[in-house]
Coordinates of C-alpha atoms in Angstrom, one line a residue:
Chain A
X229 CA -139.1 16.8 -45.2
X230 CA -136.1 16.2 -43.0
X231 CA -136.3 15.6 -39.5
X232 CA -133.0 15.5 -37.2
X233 CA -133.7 13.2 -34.2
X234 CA -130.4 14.2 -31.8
X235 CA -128.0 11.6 -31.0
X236 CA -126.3 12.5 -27.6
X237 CA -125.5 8.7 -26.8
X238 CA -128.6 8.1 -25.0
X239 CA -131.4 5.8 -25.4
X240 CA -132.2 3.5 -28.5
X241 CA -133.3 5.6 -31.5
X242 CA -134.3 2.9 -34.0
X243 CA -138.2 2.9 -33.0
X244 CA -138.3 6.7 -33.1
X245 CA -136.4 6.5 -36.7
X246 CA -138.9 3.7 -38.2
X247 CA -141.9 5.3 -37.2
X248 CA -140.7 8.7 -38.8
X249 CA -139.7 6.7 -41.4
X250 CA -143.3 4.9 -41.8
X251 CA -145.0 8.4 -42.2
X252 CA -142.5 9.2 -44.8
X253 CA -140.3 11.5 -43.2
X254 CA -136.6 11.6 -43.9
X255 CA -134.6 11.0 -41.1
X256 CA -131.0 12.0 -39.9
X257 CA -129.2 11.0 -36.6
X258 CA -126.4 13.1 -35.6
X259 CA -124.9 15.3 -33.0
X260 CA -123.2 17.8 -35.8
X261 CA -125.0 21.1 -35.2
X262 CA -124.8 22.2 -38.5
X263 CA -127.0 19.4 -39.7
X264 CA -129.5 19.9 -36.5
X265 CA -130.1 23.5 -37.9
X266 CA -130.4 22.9 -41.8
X267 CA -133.3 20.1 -40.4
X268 CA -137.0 21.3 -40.9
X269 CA -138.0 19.6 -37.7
X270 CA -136.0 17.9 -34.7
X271 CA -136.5 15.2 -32.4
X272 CA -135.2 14.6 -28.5
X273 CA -135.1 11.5 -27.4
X274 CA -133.9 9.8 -24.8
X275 CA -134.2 6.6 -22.3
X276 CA -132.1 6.6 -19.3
X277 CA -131.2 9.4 -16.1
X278 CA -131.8 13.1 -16.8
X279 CA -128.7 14.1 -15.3
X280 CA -126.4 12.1 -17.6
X281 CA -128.8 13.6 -20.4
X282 CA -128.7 17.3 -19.7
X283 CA -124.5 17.0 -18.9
X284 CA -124.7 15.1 -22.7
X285 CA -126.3 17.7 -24.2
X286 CA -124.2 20.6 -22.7
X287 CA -121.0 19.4 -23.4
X288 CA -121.8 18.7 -27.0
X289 CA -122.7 22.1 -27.6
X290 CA -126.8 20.9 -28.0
X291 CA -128.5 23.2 -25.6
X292 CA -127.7 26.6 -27.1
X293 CA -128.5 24.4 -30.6
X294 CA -132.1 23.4 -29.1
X295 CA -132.7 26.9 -28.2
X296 CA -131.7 28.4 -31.7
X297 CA -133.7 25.9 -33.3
X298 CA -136.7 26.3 -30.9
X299 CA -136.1 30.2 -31.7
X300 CA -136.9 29.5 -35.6
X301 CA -140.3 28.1 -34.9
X302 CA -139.5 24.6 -36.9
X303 CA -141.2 22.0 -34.9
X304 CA -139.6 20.6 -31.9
X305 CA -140.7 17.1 -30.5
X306 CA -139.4 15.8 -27.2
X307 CA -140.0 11.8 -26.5
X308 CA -139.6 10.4 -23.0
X309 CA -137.2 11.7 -21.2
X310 CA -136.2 13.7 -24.4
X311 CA -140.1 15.5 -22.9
X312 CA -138.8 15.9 -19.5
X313 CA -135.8 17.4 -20.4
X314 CA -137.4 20.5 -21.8
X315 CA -138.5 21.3 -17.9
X316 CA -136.6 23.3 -16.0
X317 CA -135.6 21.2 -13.5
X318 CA -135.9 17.5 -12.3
X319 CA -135.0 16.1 -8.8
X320 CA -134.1 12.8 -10.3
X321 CA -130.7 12.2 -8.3
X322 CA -130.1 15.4 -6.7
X323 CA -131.4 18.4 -8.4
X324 CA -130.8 19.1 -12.1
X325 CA -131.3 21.8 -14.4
X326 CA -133.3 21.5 -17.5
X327 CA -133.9 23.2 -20.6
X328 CA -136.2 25.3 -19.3
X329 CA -138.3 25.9 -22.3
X330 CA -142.0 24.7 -20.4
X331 CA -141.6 25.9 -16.8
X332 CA -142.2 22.8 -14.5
X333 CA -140.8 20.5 -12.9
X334 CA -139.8 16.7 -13.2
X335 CA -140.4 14.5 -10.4
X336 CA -140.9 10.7 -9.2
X337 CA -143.1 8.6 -8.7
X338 CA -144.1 7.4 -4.8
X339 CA -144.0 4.0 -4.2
X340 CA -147.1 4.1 -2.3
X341 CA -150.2 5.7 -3.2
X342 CA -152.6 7.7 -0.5
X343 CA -154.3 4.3 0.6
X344 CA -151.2 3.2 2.0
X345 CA -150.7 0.9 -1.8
X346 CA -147.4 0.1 -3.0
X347 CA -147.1 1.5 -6.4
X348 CA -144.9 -0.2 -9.3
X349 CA -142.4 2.1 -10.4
X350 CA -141.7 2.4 -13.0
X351 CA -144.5 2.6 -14.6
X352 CA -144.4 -0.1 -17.8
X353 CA -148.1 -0.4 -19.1
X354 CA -150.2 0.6 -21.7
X355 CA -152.3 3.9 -20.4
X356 CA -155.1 5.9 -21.4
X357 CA -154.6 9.4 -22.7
X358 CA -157.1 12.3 -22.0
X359 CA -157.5 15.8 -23.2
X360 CA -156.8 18.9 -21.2
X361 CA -158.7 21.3 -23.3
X362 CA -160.6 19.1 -26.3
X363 CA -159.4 22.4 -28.5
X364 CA -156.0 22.6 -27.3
X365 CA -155.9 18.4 -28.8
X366 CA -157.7 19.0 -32.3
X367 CA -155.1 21.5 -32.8
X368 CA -152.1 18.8 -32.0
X369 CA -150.8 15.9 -33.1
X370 CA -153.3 13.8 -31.2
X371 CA -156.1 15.6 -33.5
X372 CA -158.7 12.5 -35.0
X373 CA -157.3 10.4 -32.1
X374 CA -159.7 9.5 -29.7
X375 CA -159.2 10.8 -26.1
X376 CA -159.1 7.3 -23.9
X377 CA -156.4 6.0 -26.8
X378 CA -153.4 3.6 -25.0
X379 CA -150.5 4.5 -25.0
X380 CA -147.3 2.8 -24.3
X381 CA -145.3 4.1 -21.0
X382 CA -142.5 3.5 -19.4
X383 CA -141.1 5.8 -16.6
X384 CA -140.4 6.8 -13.2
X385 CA -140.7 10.4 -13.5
X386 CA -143.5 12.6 -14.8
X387 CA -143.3 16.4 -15.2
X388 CA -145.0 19.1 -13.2
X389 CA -145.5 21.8 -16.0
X390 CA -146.4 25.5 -14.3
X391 CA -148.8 26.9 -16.7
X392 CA -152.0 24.5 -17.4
X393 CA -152.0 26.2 -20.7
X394 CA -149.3 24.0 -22.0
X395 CA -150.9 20.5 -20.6
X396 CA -151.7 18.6 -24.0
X397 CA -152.5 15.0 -22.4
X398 CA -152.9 14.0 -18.7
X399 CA -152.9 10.2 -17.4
X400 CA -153.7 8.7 -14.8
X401 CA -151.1 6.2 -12.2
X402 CA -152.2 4.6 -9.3
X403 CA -154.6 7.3 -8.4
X404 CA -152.4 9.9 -9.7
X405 CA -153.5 12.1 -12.5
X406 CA -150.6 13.5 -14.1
X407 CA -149.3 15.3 -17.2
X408 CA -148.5 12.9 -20.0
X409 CA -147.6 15.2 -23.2
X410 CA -146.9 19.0 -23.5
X411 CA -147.6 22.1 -26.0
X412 CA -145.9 25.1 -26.3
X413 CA -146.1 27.1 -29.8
X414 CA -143.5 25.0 -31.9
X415 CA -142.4 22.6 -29.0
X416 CA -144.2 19.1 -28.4
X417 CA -142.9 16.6 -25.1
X418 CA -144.7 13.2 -24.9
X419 CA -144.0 11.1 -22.1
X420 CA -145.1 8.2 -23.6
X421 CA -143.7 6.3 -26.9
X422 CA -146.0 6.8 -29.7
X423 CA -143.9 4.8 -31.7
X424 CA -144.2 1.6 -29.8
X425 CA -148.3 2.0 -29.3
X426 CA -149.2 0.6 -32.2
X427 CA -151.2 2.4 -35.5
X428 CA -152.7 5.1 -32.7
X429 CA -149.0 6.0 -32.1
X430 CA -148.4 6.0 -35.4
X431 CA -151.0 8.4 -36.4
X432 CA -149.4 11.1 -33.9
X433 CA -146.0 10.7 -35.6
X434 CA -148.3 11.3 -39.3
X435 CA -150.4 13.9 -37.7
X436 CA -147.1 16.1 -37.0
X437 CA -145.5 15.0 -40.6
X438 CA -148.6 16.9 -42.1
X439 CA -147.5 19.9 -39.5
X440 CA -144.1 20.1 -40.7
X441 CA -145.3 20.1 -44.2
X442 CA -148.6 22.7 -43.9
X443 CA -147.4 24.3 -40.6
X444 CA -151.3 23.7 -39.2
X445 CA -153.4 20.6 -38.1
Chain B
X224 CA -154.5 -1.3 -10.5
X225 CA -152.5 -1.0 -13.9
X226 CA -153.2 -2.3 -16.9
X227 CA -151.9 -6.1 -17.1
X228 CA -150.0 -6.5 -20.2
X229 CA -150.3 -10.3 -21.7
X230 CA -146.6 -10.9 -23.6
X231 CA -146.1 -13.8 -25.7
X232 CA -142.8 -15.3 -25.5
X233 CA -141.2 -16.9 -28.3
X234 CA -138.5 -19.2 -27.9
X235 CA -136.4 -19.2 -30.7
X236 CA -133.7 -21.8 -32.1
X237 CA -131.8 -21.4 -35.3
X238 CA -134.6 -20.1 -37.6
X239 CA -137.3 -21.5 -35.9
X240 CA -139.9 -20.9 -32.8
X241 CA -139.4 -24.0 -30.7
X242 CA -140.7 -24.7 -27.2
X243 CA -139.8 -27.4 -24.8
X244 CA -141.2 -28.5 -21.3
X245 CA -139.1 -27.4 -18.1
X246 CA -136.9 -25.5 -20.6
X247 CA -136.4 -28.5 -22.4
X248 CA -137.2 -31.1 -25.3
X249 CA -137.7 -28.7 -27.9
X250 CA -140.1 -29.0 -30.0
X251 CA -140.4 -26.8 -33.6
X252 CA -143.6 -25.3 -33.9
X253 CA -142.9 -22.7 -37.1
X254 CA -141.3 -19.2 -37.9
X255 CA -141.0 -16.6 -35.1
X256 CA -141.6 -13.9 -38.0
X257 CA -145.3 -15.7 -38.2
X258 CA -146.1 -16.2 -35.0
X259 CA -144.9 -12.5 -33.7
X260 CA -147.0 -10.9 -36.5
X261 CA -149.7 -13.0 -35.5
X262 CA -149.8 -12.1 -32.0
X263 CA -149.2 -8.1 -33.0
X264 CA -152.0 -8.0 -34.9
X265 CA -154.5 -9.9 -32.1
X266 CA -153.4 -7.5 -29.2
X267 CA -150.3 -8.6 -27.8
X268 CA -149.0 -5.8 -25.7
X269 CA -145.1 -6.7 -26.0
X270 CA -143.2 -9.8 -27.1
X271 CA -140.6 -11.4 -25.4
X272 CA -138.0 -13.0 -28.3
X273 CA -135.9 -15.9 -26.0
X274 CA -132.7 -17.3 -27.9
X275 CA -132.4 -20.4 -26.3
X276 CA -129.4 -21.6 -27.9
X277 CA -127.6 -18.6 -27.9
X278 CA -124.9 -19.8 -25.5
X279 CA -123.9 -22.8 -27.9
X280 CA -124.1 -21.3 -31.5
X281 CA -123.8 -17.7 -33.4
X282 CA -126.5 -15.4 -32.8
X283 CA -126.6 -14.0 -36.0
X284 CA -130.2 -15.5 -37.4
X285 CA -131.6 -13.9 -34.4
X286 CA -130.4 -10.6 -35.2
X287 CA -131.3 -10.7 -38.6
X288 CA -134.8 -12.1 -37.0
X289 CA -135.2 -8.8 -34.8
X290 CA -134.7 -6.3 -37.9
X291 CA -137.2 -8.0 -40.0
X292 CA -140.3 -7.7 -37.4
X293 CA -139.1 -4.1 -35.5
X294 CA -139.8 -2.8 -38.7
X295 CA -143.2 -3.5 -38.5
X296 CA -144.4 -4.7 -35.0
X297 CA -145.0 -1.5 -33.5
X298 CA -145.0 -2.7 -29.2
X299 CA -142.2 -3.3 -27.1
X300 CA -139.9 -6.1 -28.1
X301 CA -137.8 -7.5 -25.3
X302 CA -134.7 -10.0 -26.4
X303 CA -132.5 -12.8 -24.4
X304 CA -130.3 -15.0 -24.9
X305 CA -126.4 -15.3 -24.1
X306 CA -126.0 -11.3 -23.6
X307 CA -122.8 -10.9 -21.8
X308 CA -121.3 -7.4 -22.7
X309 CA -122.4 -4.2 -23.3
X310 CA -121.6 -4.8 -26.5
X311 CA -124.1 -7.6 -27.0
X312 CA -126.7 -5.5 -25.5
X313 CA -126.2 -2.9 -28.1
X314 CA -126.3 -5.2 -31.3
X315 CA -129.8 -6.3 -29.8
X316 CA -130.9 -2.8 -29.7
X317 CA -130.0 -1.1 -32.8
X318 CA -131.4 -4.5 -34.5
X319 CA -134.5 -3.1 -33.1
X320 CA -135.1 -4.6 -29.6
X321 CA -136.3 -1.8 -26.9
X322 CA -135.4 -4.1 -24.2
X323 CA -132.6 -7.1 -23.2
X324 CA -133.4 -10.0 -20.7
X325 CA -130.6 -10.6 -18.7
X326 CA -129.8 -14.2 -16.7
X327 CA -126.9 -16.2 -16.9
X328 CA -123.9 -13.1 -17.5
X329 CA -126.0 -11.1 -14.4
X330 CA -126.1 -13.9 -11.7
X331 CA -122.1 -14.4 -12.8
X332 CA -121.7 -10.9 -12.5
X333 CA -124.5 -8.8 -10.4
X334 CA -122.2 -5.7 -11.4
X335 CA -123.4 -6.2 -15.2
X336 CA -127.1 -5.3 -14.3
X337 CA -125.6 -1.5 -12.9
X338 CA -123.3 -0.7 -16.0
X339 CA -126.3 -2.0 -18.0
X340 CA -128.9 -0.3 -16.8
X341 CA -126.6 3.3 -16.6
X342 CA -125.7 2.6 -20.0
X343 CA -129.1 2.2 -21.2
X344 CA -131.6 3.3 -18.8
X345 CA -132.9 1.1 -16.1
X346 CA -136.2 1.1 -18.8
X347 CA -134.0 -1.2 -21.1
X348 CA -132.6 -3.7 -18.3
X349 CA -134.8 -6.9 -17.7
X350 CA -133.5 -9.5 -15.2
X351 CA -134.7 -13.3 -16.1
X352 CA -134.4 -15.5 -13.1
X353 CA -135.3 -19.2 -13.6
X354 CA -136.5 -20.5 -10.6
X355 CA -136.8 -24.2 -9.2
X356 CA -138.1 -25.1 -6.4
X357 CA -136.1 -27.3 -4.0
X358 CA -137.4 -30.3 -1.4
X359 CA -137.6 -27.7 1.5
X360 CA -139.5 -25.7 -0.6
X361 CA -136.8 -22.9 -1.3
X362 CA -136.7 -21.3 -4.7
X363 CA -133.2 -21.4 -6.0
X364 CA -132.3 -19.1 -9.4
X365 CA -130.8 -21.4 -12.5
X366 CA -128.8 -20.4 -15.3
X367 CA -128.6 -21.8 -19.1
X368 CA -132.5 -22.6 -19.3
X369 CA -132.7 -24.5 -16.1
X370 CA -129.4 -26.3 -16.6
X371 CA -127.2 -25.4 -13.8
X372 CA -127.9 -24.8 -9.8
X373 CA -126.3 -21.3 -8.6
X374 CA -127.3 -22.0 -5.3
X375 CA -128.9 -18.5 -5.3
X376 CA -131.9 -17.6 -3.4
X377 CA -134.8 -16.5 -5.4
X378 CA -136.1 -13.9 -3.7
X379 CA -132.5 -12.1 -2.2
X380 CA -131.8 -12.2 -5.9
X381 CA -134.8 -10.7 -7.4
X382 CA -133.9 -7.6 -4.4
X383 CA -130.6 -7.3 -5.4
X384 CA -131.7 -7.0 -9.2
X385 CA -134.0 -4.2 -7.9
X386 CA -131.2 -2.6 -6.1
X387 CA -128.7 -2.8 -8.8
X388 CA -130.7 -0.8 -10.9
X389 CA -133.4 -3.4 -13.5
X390 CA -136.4 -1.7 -14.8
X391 CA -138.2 -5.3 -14.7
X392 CA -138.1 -8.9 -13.7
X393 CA -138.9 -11.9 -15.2
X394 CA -139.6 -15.0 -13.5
X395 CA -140.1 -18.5 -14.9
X396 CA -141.3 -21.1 -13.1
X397 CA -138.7 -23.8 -14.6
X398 CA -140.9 -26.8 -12.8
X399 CA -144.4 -25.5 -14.8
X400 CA -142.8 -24.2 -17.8
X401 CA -144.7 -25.8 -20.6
X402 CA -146.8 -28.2 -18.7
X403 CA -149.5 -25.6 -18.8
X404 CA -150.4 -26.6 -14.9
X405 CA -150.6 -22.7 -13.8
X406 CA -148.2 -20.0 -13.1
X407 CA -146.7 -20.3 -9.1
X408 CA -148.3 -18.4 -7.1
X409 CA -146.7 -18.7 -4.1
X410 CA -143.0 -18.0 -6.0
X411 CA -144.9 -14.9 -7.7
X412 CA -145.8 -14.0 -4.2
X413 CA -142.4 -13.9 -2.5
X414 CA -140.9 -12.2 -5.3
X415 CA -143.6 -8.8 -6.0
X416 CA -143.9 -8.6 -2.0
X417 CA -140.3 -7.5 -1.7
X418 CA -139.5 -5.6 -4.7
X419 CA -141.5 -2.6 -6.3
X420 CA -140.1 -2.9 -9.7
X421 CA -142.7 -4.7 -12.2
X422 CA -143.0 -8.8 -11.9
X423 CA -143.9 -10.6 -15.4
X424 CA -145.2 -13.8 -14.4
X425 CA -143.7 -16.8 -16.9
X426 CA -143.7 -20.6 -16.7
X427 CA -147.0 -22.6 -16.9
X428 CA -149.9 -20.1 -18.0
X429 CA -152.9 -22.2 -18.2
X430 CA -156.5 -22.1 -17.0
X431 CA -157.9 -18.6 -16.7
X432 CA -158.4 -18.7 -12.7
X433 CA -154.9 -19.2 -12.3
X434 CA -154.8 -16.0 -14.4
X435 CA -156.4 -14.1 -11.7
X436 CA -154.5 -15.4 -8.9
X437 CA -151.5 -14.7 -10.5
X438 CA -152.9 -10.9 -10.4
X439 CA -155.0 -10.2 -7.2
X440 CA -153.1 -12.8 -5.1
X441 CA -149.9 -12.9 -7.1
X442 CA -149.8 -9.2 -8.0
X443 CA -148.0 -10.0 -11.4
X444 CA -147.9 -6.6 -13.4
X445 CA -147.6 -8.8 -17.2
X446 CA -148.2 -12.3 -17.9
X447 CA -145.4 -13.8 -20.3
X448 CA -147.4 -16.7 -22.1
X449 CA -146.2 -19.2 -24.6
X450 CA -147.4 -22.7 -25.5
X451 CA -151.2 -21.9 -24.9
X452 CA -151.1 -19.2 -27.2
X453 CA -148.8 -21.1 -29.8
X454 CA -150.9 -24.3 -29.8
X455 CA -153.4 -21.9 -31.2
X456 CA -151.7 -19.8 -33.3
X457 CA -150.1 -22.8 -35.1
X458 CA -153.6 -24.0 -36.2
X459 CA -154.3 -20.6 -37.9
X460 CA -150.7 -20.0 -39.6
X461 CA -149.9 -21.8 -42.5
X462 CA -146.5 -23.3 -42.5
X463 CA -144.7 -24.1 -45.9
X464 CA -142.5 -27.2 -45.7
X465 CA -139.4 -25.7 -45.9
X466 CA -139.7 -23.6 -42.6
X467 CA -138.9 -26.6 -41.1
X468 CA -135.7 -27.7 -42.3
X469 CA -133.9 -27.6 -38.7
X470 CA -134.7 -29.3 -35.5
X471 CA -137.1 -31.7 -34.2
X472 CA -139.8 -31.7 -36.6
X473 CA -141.3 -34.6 -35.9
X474 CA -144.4 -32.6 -33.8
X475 CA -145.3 -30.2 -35.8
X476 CA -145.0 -32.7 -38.5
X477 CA -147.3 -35.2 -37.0
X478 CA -150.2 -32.8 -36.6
X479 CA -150.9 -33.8 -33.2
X480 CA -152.0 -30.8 -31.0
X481 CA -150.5 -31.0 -27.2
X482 CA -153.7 -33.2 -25.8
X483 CA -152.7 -32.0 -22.3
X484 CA -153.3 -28.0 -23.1
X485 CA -155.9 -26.8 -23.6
X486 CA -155.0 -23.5 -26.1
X487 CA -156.7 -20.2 -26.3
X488 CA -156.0 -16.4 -28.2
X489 CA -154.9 -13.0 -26.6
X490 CA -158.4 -11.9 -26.7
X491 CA -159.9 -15.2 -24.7
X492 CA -157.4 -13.9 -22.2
X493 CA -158.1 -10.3 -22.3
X494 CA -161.8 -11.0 -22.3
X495 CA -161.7 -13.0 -19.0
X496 CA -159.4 -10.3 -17.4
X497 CA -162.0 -7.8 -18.6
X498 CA -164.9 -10.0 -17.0
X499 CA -162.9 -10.7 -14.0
X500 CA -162.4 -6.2 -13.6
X501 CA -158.9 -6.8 -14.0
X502 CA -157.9 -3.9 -16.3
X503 CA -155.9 -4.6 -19.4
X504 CA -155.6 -2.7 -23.5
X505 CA -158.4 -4.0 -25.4
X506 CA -157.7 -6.1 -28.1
X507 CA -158.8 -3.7 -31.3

C-alpha cells in the first residue's frame, strides 16, 4: 500500500515516514499532485504556524488536491498541525481560513488557568488520551489501545471541533479538557505525534495500515 | 501540573559518549548508540544528543550517529552542537532529530532564534543557555561549553529567547554540571518566573529531594540528566574494546565507578516523582 505524506515545506517528515515505514507501508513525499491522487492513503503533516501552512498549501495547488482526495474516501490522516489544518478556521496570528473539512475552530492556549496559574505553553509533555464515545475508539485507529495511553504533544493550539460526533480523543491541559484527535468518515486529525510515543504510537500508525488494506478496524 | 519528562543527555565526542565536570575533563564512558537505546527502552521520555566538539572538528560521525537510533528510538530527540545556519539545522533534522539546541550562533546572533523558529516551528527551536554564576551572585550566559564570558544576563536572555520565538529552554548550571551536587534552584527560579515557555532543568541532577525542589519550588517542566544515569547504565552495557579507540580512556578503562555519585535508573527517578505526586509517564 502506498501512502503520500504531503510535502509543502513545512515541518520535519522523517518520524512520520519511519513509523509508516515500520508498519510496512510504502511511503512517498512529494507535492506533485498527480502522485498525491494515484496514493491509496495520504498524510498531512506539519510543525510550525497555520498561516504559513494553509498560504503553502494553496499556492501549490494542495487544497482542491486534499478535497478531491478526501472526495474518493481513501483514508486521510492529518498529524499536528497537519490536524488543525483540516478546521475551518484558526485565530493563530490574526484569523485564518482552514480546510474546512471538520467544522471547528483552532485556538490557543491561555497562559493562565482559572486559578489564576500560569500555564506552559506550549504544551511539550507526554499526555493521557481518553475516549469520547468507547465505540466511536474501537472503530479507529486507537482500537486495542487502552484509553489513559501517553501520548507525545507538542503545541500551542488545540481545535474546537463543532459537532461532538467527530471528537475521537480528548486530553486534558492545565485544567483544560480539550479535543486531542478527530474522526470524520475517511478523515483522521491527531494532535499529538504517534510516531514519537513509543510502541503505543506505533500501534495507531499499524492499526490504520490494516484500514487502508481491509477498509474496517 | 504536567507531566515532568526525565531526558537523558548524552554528550557526544567523536564516536563516543563522554562527559566531563563543569563542561569539562572529558571522560569516555561508551557508545551513544548503547546508551540511547538503553535509556529508550527504561522510559526515557526524550533524549538530548550534545556534540561537544562540534565547533572544533566535522560533524559528520554525529550525523551518521542520529540516523542509526531515529530509526528506532521512537521519543523526541533533541541535537546541539555548533548549529550556525539554517542549513545546519536542517541536516540535523532530516538525519532524524525533531528538535535543535541552540547556544553559541543564538547569543551571537538573537535574530537566528526568529528565522529558526519561522523556518521550522517554534516546536523545533530549543535555546541552551550555560549559565555561571558570578561573585555578586549574577547569572551570566557562556558560550562553547562554559568557555567564554558574553557578559549576558541570564535571565534578560532566557526573555528574549521567549520573545524571539523558542519553543523551549535549556539551562545548565555550568558550576554543578557533573558534580552531581543538585540542580540550582535559585537560577531555575529566576528563569521559569519570567518566561512561560517550558524550562528543562540541566547541570548537577543528584539526590532525589533536589528533584522535587527543582519542580515545586523550581517549577522545571523536564529534568535533563546525565552522569547519574550513565554511571549506571555503564555497569549494565557491555562495552567491546574497540569502542574505545578515541579519547581519554583511561576511566572507563580503570573500572572505577565516580565514588562521589551516587547513580540510579529512569525508573528510581520516576518512582520517587510518583511517590512525591509529582506526575510523570510511567516507565512500562
Amino acid at each position: 500500500m502506498n501512502v503520500a505524506i504531503i510535502d509543502y515545506g513545512l515541518g520535519n517528515l522523517f518520524s512520520i515516514n519511519n513509523a509508516c515505514k515500520l508498519v510496512g507501508l510504502n511511503t512517498i513525499i512529494t507535492s506533485d499532485i498527480n502522485k498525491i491522487s494515484k496514493a491509496d492513503a495520504l498524510i498531512l503533516p506539519g510543525v510550525g504556524a497555520f498561516g504559513d501552512a494553509i498560504n503553502s498549501l494553496n499556492e501549490n495547488n494542495l487544497t482542491q488536491t486534499i478535497y478531491e482526495f478526501v472526495r474518493t474516501g481513501k483514508p486521510f490522516l492529518g498529524i499536528c498541525l497537519g490536524m488543525q489544518l483540516l478546521f475551518s478556521e484558526s485565530e493563530e496570528f490574526g484569523s485564518h481560513k482552514g480546510l474546512d473539512l471538520i467544522k471547528g475552530k483552532v485556538v490557543k492556549f491561555p497562559t493562565i488557568n482559572k486559578l489564576g496559574e500560569s500555564i506552559r505553553v506550549p504544551q511539550i509533555q507526554w499526555n493521557q488520551i481518553y475516549a469520547e464515545d468507547i465505540n466511536r475508539w474501537n472503530e479507529s485507529p486507537l482500537k486495542n489501545i487502552s484509553e489513559g495511553t501517553y501520548m507525545h504533544f507538542v503545541h500551542s493550539y488545540y481545535a474546537i471541533p463543532e459537532e461532538n460526533n467527530n471528537i475521537l480523543t480528548y486530553t486534558e491541559y492545565e485544567g483544560i479538557r480539550y479535543t486531542s484527535a478527530v474522526m470524520k468518515d475517511n478523515i483522521i486529525g491527531i494532535q499529538y505525534h504517534p510516531e514519537k510515543s513509543a510502541e503505543a504510537g506505533i500501534n495507531i500508525y499499524r492499526n490504520w495500515a490494516n484500514y487502508i488494506i481491509n477498509k474496517s478496524y | 501540573m504536567q507531566n515532568i519528562r526525565i531526558i537523558p543527555r548524552l554528550d557526544i565526542k567523536g564516536p563516543n559518549l563522554v562527559k566531563g565536570i563543569h563542561l569539562e575533563g572529558l571522560r569516555v564512558l561508551g557508545k551513544p548508540e548503547d546508551f540511547a537505546r538503553y535509556y529508550y527502552e527504561n522510559g526515557a521520555d526524550e533524549l538530548i544528543y550534545q556534540d561537544v566538539v562540534a565547533s572544533l572538528y566535522e560533524r559528520n560521525s554525529l550525523h551518521e550517529i542520529i540516523s542509526r537510533t531515529a530509526k528506532d528510538l521512537l521519543i523526541p530527540l533533541t541535537v546541539g552542537g555548533g548549529l550556525r545556519t539554517l542549513d545546519d539545522i536542517k541536516l540535523v533534522l532530516r538525519a532524524g532529530a525533531d528538535k535543535v539546541s541552540l547556544n553559541t550562533a543564538a547569543i551571537k546572533n538573537p535574530k537566528f532564534i526568529k528565522d529558526a523558529a519561522s523556518k521550522f516551528g517554534s516546536s523545533t527551536i530549543l535555546v541552551a543557555i550555560e549559565a555561571i554564576k558570578q561573585i555578586d551572585g549574577r547569572y551570566l550566559a557562556y558560550i562553547d561549553n562554559g568557555r567564554e564570558e558574553t557578559g549576558v544576563e541570564v535571565v534578560e536572555w532566557a526573555q528574549q529567547i521567549e520573545e524571539l520565538g523558542a519553543g523551549e529552554i535549556l539551562i545548565t548550571s555550568v558550576d554543578r554540571d557533573g558534580t552531581a551536587e543538585g540542580f540550582d534552584i535559585d537560577l531555575l527560579k529566576s528563569i521559569t518566573m519570567r518566561v512561560t515557555i517550558p524550562v528543562i532543568a540541566h547541570g548537577g541532577a543528584s539526590n532525589m529531594a533536589n528533584m522535587a525542589d527543582s519542580i515545586f519550588e523550581g517549577k522545571a517542566s523536564a529534568l535533563a540528566i546525565a552522569s547519574i544515569f550513565h554511571y549506571s547504565a555503564m555497569n549494565k552495557l557491555i562495552h567491546s574494546e574497540e569502542d574505545f579507540l578515541e579519547g581519554n580512556n583511561s576511566f572507563k578503562n580503570s573500572g572505577k565507578i565516580f565514588s562521589k555519585i551516587k547513580s540510579c535508573e529512569i525508573s528510581d527517578v520516576k518512582s520517587f516523582l510518583k511517590e512525591s505526586k509529582i506526575p510523570c509517564r510511567p516507565v512500562i
